[in-house]
Every structure is written in C-alpha cells, then in structure tokens.
Amino acid sequence: KNQVEQSPQSLIILEGKNCTLQCNYTVSPFSNLRWYKQDTGRGPVSLTIMTFSENTKSNGRYTATLDADTKQSSLHITASQLSDSASYICVVSARGGADGLTFGKGTHLIIQP
Amino acid sequence: DTGVSQDPRHKITKRGQNVTFRCDPISEHNRLYWYRQTLGQGPEFLTYFQNEAQLEKSRLLSDRFSAERPKGSFSTLEIQRTEQGDSAMYLCASSSYGTGVDGYTFGSGTRLTVV
C-alpha cells in the first residue's frame, strides 16, 4: 500500500531559526515528490516538485531534498518568518494510474515571535 | 487566469439538506480533481475528471455524493442529505495531464459545516 509518513506532526520554533521537516514514503512506481504549504482555511500551495533524478530543489528560503534510494525527503526552512506558520504537506506521485497522488498528513509548523 | 476558483468559501447547512459546490479550474487544464480534507489530515481523493469524463471515484464517494463536469470546464460537487460527518474542507485541483506540463494547482477550498 502506498503511504507517506511525515514527521514531526507539529513543531514550534522561534522566528529567525531554521527547521527541517521529514517525509518518508513507500510509493511505487515513483514519479515525483511535491511539498505544499497550506495556510489555515486555505488550499495547498506548491513549494517544490522533484523527479527521480533530482536530489535538491530550492524555492527562496525553502530547500527540499530527495533521496530516492532510501525514499526520504526533507524540507528545510531557513531564517523562519511568522508567515511560515502553516501546515506542510508531502505528496508523492506514482507513475500510471488515475489520481496517483499519496498525501502525507502534514507537519503543523508554528513560528513564534 | 487567476488559478482554481471555488465557490462558496464557506457553507453552513442543516443536517439532511442538499448542498452544491462549484469549482472553476485553470482554463487550459484538462484534469479536475475533488478532495476532502478533515482537520489535521491530508487531502483524501474523491474523484477526478479528464475533460468531461469522470474517470475514477473513490470508495469515499458514497451514493449521496455526485460530481459533474458537463462541458469539460467547471465542475460541481453535490452532497445530498448531508450528515454531520460530511463536515470538512472540500478541495478542488486541476492539472494539464498529457501535455508534459503538470501545473497541479489547488483551489482555496469550500469549508462545509453540517449542524
């Protein structure tokens, strides 16, 4: 069964600090992995998307890494800001099939001033 | 084009009533998806369309749920005889499948509260 596990479930850090969110998946055959940011009461917004051959991708202060061998990904946030407070969802796409997306439950990040 | 639009943003309804939500995808996207998301969970797939054809429905989509995309553009999701367990955020997403450009984009969702 395709699964995506994220850790930690929630995280509180002080403004200006860095943090790293983890994603482990068992999705096969793998197509790509995406990180989304979801503000409370809003839809998810794409941060990064990585295919099998990519092992890192940046979007401003967000840097995602992918290890396709160990089936792990991380999202690193640098110099956190209050606006980074949100849920971060890891989504893995399988090749073929219909929807083909497996969602993690997300990490709820709170940035404190 | 300003992205995927969903209407209404919020809906409060009494148990047993019918509700209908609308989703307008990005105009050049041929695929449209519906998801349900409850608090603290990731989105759960409900159904998707390629153009006007509904190609897959999840087991989560009970007989009380029906989705349409009559002209391959906007889509509606109707819930009949709503139950309290239907309270959730209903998300729509669209993408360009088969064109080499993914562009998977979510709307802002419709928050349904059944009282």
Short mmCIF file of C-alpha atoms in Angstrom, two decimals:
data_model
loop_
_atom_site.label_atom_id
_atom_site.label_comp_id
_atom_site.label_asym_id
_atom_site.label_seq_id
_atom_site.Cartn_x
_atom_site.Cartn_y
_atom_site.Cartn_z
CA LYS A 1 0.00 0.00 0.00
CA ASN A 2 1.31 3.44 -0.95
CA GLN A 3 1.98 5.55 2.14
CA VAL A 4 3.58 8.86 3.03
CA GLU A 5 4.67 9.48 6.61
CA GLN A 6 5.66 12.92 7.85
CA SER A 7 7.48 13.97 10.98
CA PRO A 8 7.24 15.71 13.27
CA GLN A 9 3.46 16.03 13.47
CA SER A 10 3.87 19.54 14.85
CA LEU A 11 6.75 21.90 15.51
CA ILE A 12 7.17 25.22 17.28
CA ILE A 13 10.25 27.36 16.65
CA LEU A 14 11.28 30.94 17.22
CA GLU A 15 11.26 33.45 14.40
CA GLY A 16 14.59 33.57 12.59
CA LYS A 17 15.51 29.96 13.38
CA ASN A 18 15.90 27.19 10.82
CA CYS A 19 13.97 23.92 10.79
CA THR A 20 13.77 20.68 8.82
CA LEU A 21 10.66 18.64 8.14
CA GLN A 22 10.85 14.98 7.18
CA CYS A 23 8.91 12.81 4.74
CA ASN A 24 9.26 9.04 4.23
CA TYR A 25 7.32 7.29 1.52
CA THR A 26 6.55 3.84 0.20
CA VAL A 27 5.05 4.77 -3.17
CA SER A 28 5.81 2.68 -6.21
CA PRO A 29 6.48 3.19 -9.03
CA PHE A 30 7.75 6.61 -8.03
CA SER A 31 7.15 9.56 -10.33
CA ASN A 32 7.70 12.74 -8.33
CA LEU A 33 7.54 14.25 -4.86
CA ARG A 34 5.99 17.59 -4.01
CA TRP A 35 5.95 19.79 -0.95
CA TYR A 36 2.94 22.01 -0.36
CA LYS A 37 2.33 24.80 2.13
CA GLN A 38 -1.22 25.08 3.43
CA ASP A 39 -2.29 28.10 5.43
CA THR A 40 -5.22 27.58 7.81
CA GLY A 41 -8.50 27.56 5.90
CA ARG A 42 -6.80 27.75 2.50
CA GLY A 43 -5.89 25.29 -0.22
CA PRO A 44 -2.35 23.85 -0.51
CA VAL A 45 0.16 25.89 -2.49
CA SER A 46 3.04 24.18 -4.27
CA LEU A 47 6.57 24.87 -2.97
CA THR A 48 8.70 22.35 -4.87
CA ILE A 49 8.38 19.34 -7.12
CA MET A 50 11.20 16.85 -7.66
CA THR A 51 11.51 13.92 -10.01
CA PHE A 52 13.57 10.77 -9.51
CA SER A 53 16.73 12.33 -10.91
CA GLU A 54 16.65 15.46 -8.76
CA ASN A 55 18.03 15.43 -5.24
CA THR A 56 17.59 19.05 -4.25
CA LYS A 57 15.41 21.98 -5.23
CA SER A 58 15.09 25.43 -3.73
CA ASN A 59 12.30 27.99 -3.67
CA GLY A 60 13.51 31.06 -1.80
CA ARG A 61 14.06 30.13 1.83
CA TYR A 62 12.65 26.64 1.23
CA THR A 63 15.00 23.83 0.17
CA ALA A 64 13.75 20.33 -0.49
CA THR A 65 15.95 17.26 -0.76
CA LEU A 66 15.14 13.83 -2.12
CA ASP A 67 16.90 10.51 -1.59
CA ALA A 68 15.12 8.11 -3.93
CA ASP A 69 17.19 5.18 -2.69
CA THR A 70 16.05 5.50 0.92
CA LYS A 71 12.70 7.01 -0.12
CA GLN A 72 13.14 10.02 2.09
CA SER A 73 12.68 13.72 1.56
CA SER A 74 13.19 16.75 3.73
CA LEU A 75 12.08 20.36 3.59
CA HIS A 76 14.46 22.86 5.15
CA ILE A 77 13.23 26.32 6.03
CA THR A 78 15.91 28.95 6.55
CA ALA A 79 15.54 32.08 8.69
CA SER A 80 11.90 31.38 9.51
CA GLN A 81 9.31 34.15 9.41
CA LEU A 82 5.94 34.46 11.12
CA SER A 83 4.29 33.91 7.72
CA ASP A 84 5.84 30.44 7.55
CA SER A 85 3.33 29.27 10.16
CA ALA A 86 1.27 26.70 8.25
CA SER A 87 0.92 23.00 7.55
CA TYR A 88 3.47 21.50 5.19
CA ILE A 89 2.27 18.52 3.21
CA CYS A 90 4.44 15.99 1.40
CA VAL A 91 2.77 14.46 -1.65
CA VAL A 92 4.18 11.60 -3.69
CA SER A 93 3.02 10.80 -7.19
CA ALA A 94 3.08 7.29 -8.63
CA ARG A 95 3.54 6.69 -12.33
CA GLY A 96 0.45 5.49 -14.09
CA GLY A 97 -2.98 5.16 -12.57
CA ALA A 98 -5.60 7.81 -12.22
CA ASP A 99 -5.03 10.24 -9.44
CA GLY A 100 -1.77 8.63 -8.41
CA LEU A 101 -1.15 11.08 -5.54
CA THR A 102 -0.50 9.93 -1.99
CA PHE A 103 -0.68 12.65 0.64
CA GLY A 104 1.02 12.82 3.99
CA LYS A 105 -0.91 14.18 6.96
CA GLY A 106 1.34 17.21 7.12
CA THR A 107 3.56 18.89 9.69
CA HIS A 108 1.94 21.78 11.53
CA LEU A 109 4.60 24.48 11.95
CA ILE A 110 4.19 27.41 14.32
CA ILE A 111 6.66 30.29 14.27
CA GLN A 112 6.72 32.28 17.48
CA PRO A 113 8.00 35.89 17.67
CA ASP B 1 -6.46 33.36 -15.35
CA THR B 2 -6.18 33.64 -11.59
CA GLY B 3 -5.95 29.96 -10.71
CA VAL B 4 -8.51 27.46 -9.44
CA SER B 5 -11.63 29.11 -8.02
CA GLN B 6 -14.07 27.51 -5.64
CA ASP B 7 -17.45 28.77 -4.55
CA PRO B 8 -18.69 29.23 -1.90
CA ARG B 9 -15.75 29.58 0.50
CA HIS B 10 -17.90 28.62 3.45
CA LYS B 11 -21.22 26.79 3.74
CA ILE B 12 -23.22 26.05 6.86
CA THR B 13 -26.17 23.73 6.38
CA LYS B 14 -28.60 21.77 8.48
CA ARG B 15 -28.35 18.00 8.55
CA GLY B 16 -30.44 16.46 5.83
CA GLN B 17 -30.17 19.38 3.42
CA ASN B 18 -28.53 19.18 -0.01
CA VAL B 19 -25.51 21.32 -0.87
CA THR B 20 -23.69 22.02 -4.13
CA PHE B 21 -20.16 23.35 -4.57
CA ARG B 22 -18.60 24.75 -7.71
CA CYS B 23 -15.03 24.61 -8.99
CA ASP B 24 -13.61 26.59 -11.91
CA PRO B 25 -10.24 25.13 -12.93
CA ILE B 26 -7.39 26.84 -14.74
CA SER B 27 -8.78 27.20 -18.24
CA GLU B 28 -6.16 25.18 -20.13
CA HIS B 29 -6.18 22.30 -17.63
CA ASN B 30 -7.91 19.13 -18.83
CA ARG B 31 -7.97 17.30 -15.47
CA LEU B 32 -10.03 18.28 -12.46
CA TYR B 33 -9.93 16.61 -9.05
CA TRP B 34 -12.06 16.74 -5.91
CA TYR B 35 -10.63 16.05 -2.45
CA ARG B 36 -11.96 16.11 1.09
CA GLN B 37 -9.82 17.24 3.98
CA THR B 38 -10.63 16.98 7.67
CA LEU B 39 -8.77 18.76 10.45
CA GLY B 40 -5.21 17.53 10.91
CA GLN B 41 -5.34 15.24 7.90
CA GLY B 42 -4.04 15.42 4.37
CA PRO B 43 -6.50 15.69 1.48
CA GLU B 44 -8.35 12.46 0.58
CA PHE B 45 -9.11 11.77 -3.07
CA LEU B 46 -12.81 11.70 -4.02
CA THR B 47 -12.97 11.74 -7.81
CA TYR B 48 -11.41 13.17 -10.94
CA PHE B 49 -12.37 14.16 -14.48
CA GLN B 50 -10.41 14.26 -17.68
CA ASN B 51 -12.26 16.79 -19.79
CA GLU B 52 -15.94 15.91 -19.22
CA ALA B 53 -15.39 12.24 -18.42
CA GLN B 54 -15.39 11.12 -14.80
CA LEU B 55 -12.62 8.53 -14.83
CA GLU B 56 -12.40 7.42 -11.22
CA LYS B 57 -14.37 7.61 -7.99
CA SER B 58 -13.08 6.80 -4.53
CA ARG B 59 -14.90 4.50 -2.15
CA LEU B 60 -15.26 7.63 -0.01
CA LEU B 61 -17.72 8.94 -2.58
CA SER B 62 -20.94 7.45 -1.27
CA ASP B 63 -24.22 7.40 -3.17
CA ARG B 64 -25.09 10.75 -1.58
CA PHE B 65 -22.21 12.40 -3.44
CA SER B 66 -22.30 13.24 -7.13
CA ALA B 67 -19.90 15.22 -9.26
CA GLU B 68 -20.29 16.56 -12.76
CA ARG B 69 -18.20 18.40 -15.30
CA PRO B 70 -20.72 18.76 -18.13
CA LYS B 71 -18.71 20.79 -20.62
CA GLY B 72 -15.23 19.89 -19.53
CA SER B 73 -14.77 23.24 -17.86
CA PHE B 74 -16.24 23.95 -14.41
CA SER B 75 -17.34 21.14 -12.10
CA THR B 76 -19.95 20.77 -9.38
CA LEU B 77 -19.95 18.50 -6.34
CA GLU B 78 -23.34 17.83 -4.77
CA ILE B 79 -23.94 16.22 -1.41
CA GLN B 80 -27.47 15.03 -0.76
CA ARG B 81 -28.99 14.52 2.69
CA THR B 82 -25.94 15.91 4.44
CA GLU B 83 -24.70 14.30 7.63
CA GLN B 84 -22.52 15.75 10.37
CA GLY B 85 -19.68 13.53 9.20
CA ASP B 86 -19.68 15.41 5.91
CA SER B 87 -18.27 18.48 7.68
CA ALA B 88 -14.88 19.06 6.08
CA MET B 89 -12.93 21.20 3.64
CA TYR B 90 -13.68 20.23 0.04
CA LEU B 91 -10.75 20.99 -2.23
CA CYS B 92 -10.66 21.14 -6.00
CA ALA B 93 -7.47 20.88 -8.04
CA SER B 94 -6.68 20.94 -11.75
CA SER B 95 -3.76 19.91 -13.91
CA SER B 96 -2.61 19.53 -17.50
CA TYR B 97 -2.22 15.82 -17.98
CA GLY B 98 -0.64 14.53 -21.13
CA THR B 99 0.83 17.83 -22.23
CA GLY B 100 4.16 17.49 -20.47
CA VAL B 101 3.32 20.31 -18.08
CA ASP B 102 1.91 19.31 -14.73
CA GLY B 103 0.91 22.53 -13.04
CA TYR B 104 -1.13 20.69 -10.40
CA THR B 105 -2.92 23.54 -8.64
CA PHE B 106 -5.37 23.57 -5.74
CA GLY B 107 -8.22 25.95 -5.12
CA SER B 108 -8.80 27.59 -1.75
CA GLY B 109 -11.48 25.09 -0.84
CA THR B 110 -15.06 25.16 0.40
CA ARG B 111 -15.45 24.72 4.15
CA LEU B 112 -18.68 22.79 4.87
CA THR B 113 -20.19 22.71 8.34
CA VAL B 114 -23.22 20.49 8.91
CA VAL B 115 -25.17 21.38 12.05
#
